[in-house]
Coordinates of C-alpha atoms in Angstrom, one line a residue:
Q1251 CA -28.0 23.6 -39.4
V1252 CA -30.5 24.6 -36.7
Q1253 CA -33.5 22.8 -37.2
L1254 CA -36.0 24.2 -34.8
V1255 CA -39.3 22.5 -34.2
E1256 CA -42.5 24.4 -32.5
S1257 CA -45.2 23.3 -30.7
G1258 CA -48.2 23.8 -27.7
G1259 CA -50.4 26.3 -29.7
G1260 CA -53.7 25.7 -30.6
L1261 CA -57.3 27.1 -29.3
V1262 CA -57.5 29.5 -26.4
Q1263 CA -59.8 31.6 -24.8
P1264 CA -59.6 35.9 -24.3
G1265 CA -57.3 35.8 -20.6
G1266 CA -55.8 32.2 -20.7
S1267 CA -52.9 30.9 -21.5
L1268 CA -50.8 29.2 -23.0
R1269 CA -47.3 27.9 -23.6
L1270 CA -45.2 27.5 -26.9
S1271 CA -41.9 25.6 -26.9
C1272 CA -39.1 25.7 -29.4
A1273 CA -36.6 21.9 -29.3
A1274 CA -33.4 23.2 -31.4
S1275 CA -31.5 20.2 -33.3
V1276 CA -28.0 21.9 -31.7
R1277 CA -26.6 23.4 -28.2
I1278 CA -28.4 26.6 -28.1
F1279 CA -25.2 27.5 -25.8
S1280 CA -24.1 28.4 -30.6
I1281 CA -27.2 30.4 -31.0
N1282 CA -26.4 33.8 -30.7
V1283 CA -29.9 35.0 -30.7
M1284 CA -33.9 32.5 -29.8
G1285 CA -36.4 34.8 -30.5
W1286 CA -40.7 34.1 -31.5
Y1287 CA -42.2 36.0 -33.8
R1288 CA -45.9 35.5 -35.0
Q1289 CA -47.3 36.2 -38.6
A1290 CA -51.0 37.4 -38.8
P1291 CA -53.6 36.8 -41.6
G1292 CA -52.9 39.8 -43.7
K1293 CA -50.1 41.5 -41.3
Q1294 CA -46.4 41.7 -41.8
R1295 CA -44.4 39.2 -39.8
E1296 CA -43.5 40.9 -36.4
L1297 CA -41.1 40.1 -34.0
V1298 CA -42.8 38.8 -30.6
A1299 CA -39.7 37.9 -27.6
D1300 CA -36.0 37.5 -28.6
I1301 CA -33.0 35.5 -25.5
T1302 CA -29.5 36.4 -26.2
S1303 CA -26.9 33.1 -25.5
S1304 CA -26.1 35.4 -22.2
G1305 CA -29.9 35.7 -21.1
S1306 CA -31.0 39.2 -22.0
T1307 CA -34.4 39.4 -23.2
N1308 CA -36.2 42.0 -25.5
Y1309 CA -40.0 41.7 -25.9
A1310 CA -42.7 43.4 -27.9
D1311 CA -44.3 46.7 -26.5
S1312 CA -47.7 44.7 -27.1
V1313 CA -46.7 42.1 -25.0
K1314 CA -44.4 43.1 -22.0
G1315 CA -46.2 42.5 -18.6
R1316 CA -48.1 39.2 -20.5
F1317 CA -45.7 37.1 -22.6
T1318 CA -42.2 35.2 -21.0
I1319 CA -39.5 34.4 -22.7
S1320 CA -37.3 31.9 -21.2
R1321 CA -34.8 29.3 -22.3
D1322 CA -34.0 25.5 -21.2
N1323 CA -30.4 24.7 -22.4
A1324 CA -30.4 21.3 -21.2
K1325 CA -32.8 20.5 -23.9
N1326 CA -32.1 22.4 -26.6
T1327 CA -35.6 24.4 -26.1
V1328 CA -36.8 27.8 -25.7
Y1329 CA -40.0 28.8 -23.9
L1330 CA -42.9 31.4 -24.8
R1331 CA -45.2 31.6 -21.8
M1332 CA -48.7 33.4 -23.0
N1333 CA -50.8 34.9 -20.2
S1334 CA -53.9 37.3 -20.3
L1335 CA -54.2 36.2 -24.1
K1336 CA -56.4 38.7 -26.4
P1337 CA -57.6 38.0 -30.0
E1338 CA -55.3 40.0 -31.5
D1339 CA -52.7 37.9 -30.2
T1340 CA -54.7 35.7 -32.7
A1341 CA -51.9 34.4 -35.4
V1342 CA -48.8 31.9 -36.5
Y1343 CA -46.2 32.4 -34.5
Y1344 CA -42.4 31.0 -35.4
C1345 CA -39.3 30.2 -33.7
N1346 CA -36.0 31.9 -34.9
A1347 CA -32.4 31.6 -34.5
W1348 CA -30.2 34.0 -35.0
V1349 CA -25.6 32.6 -36.0
L1350 CA -23.4 35.0 -36.2
V1351 CA -21.1 33.3 -38.9
G1352 CA -18.9 35.9 -39.9
G1353 CA -17.4 39.4 -38.8
D1354 CA -20.7 41.2 -41.6
S1355 CA -22.7 37.5 -42.2
A1356 CA -25.7 35.9 -40.2
N1357 CA -27.6 32.9 -40.4
D1358 CA -31.6 32.9 -39.8
Y1359 CA -33.2 29.4 -38.6
W1360 CA -37.0 29.0 -39.1
G1361 CA -39.5 26.9 -37.4
Q1362 CA -42.6 25.4 -39.5
G1363 CA -44.6 27.7 -36.6
T1364 CA -47.5 26.8 -34.7
Q1365 CA -51.3 28.4 -34.9
V1366 CA -52.1 30.5 -31.5
T1367 CA -55.9 31.5 -31.8
V1368 CA -57.5 33.4 -29.4
S1369 CA -60.9 33.4 -29.4
S1370 CA -64.5 33.0 -27.1

């Protein structure tokens, strides 16, 4: 079982910055992929960025060049640094952990989410 706790959300003006944190209850060495997803009102949940246990990163086209995902293995924490925020970035942001447990099976774990609102 993996427990994930997000923090760092809030209200920010367009063009501003925010850093989200996701603290995991286990060593993130053991998690194959950790990622950030977001869900805006009336829209489906979408992948924002993810990072593998080996350090490879992936970003949605809409956030490339603005957001950076990183991890601190010693703190069992992943971060999402968001720069140049736009109103369309407004959403609830969720931390996700994906763990391969078998040849054809994986478990997903989710935090409860943190609200990010970009508005003037």
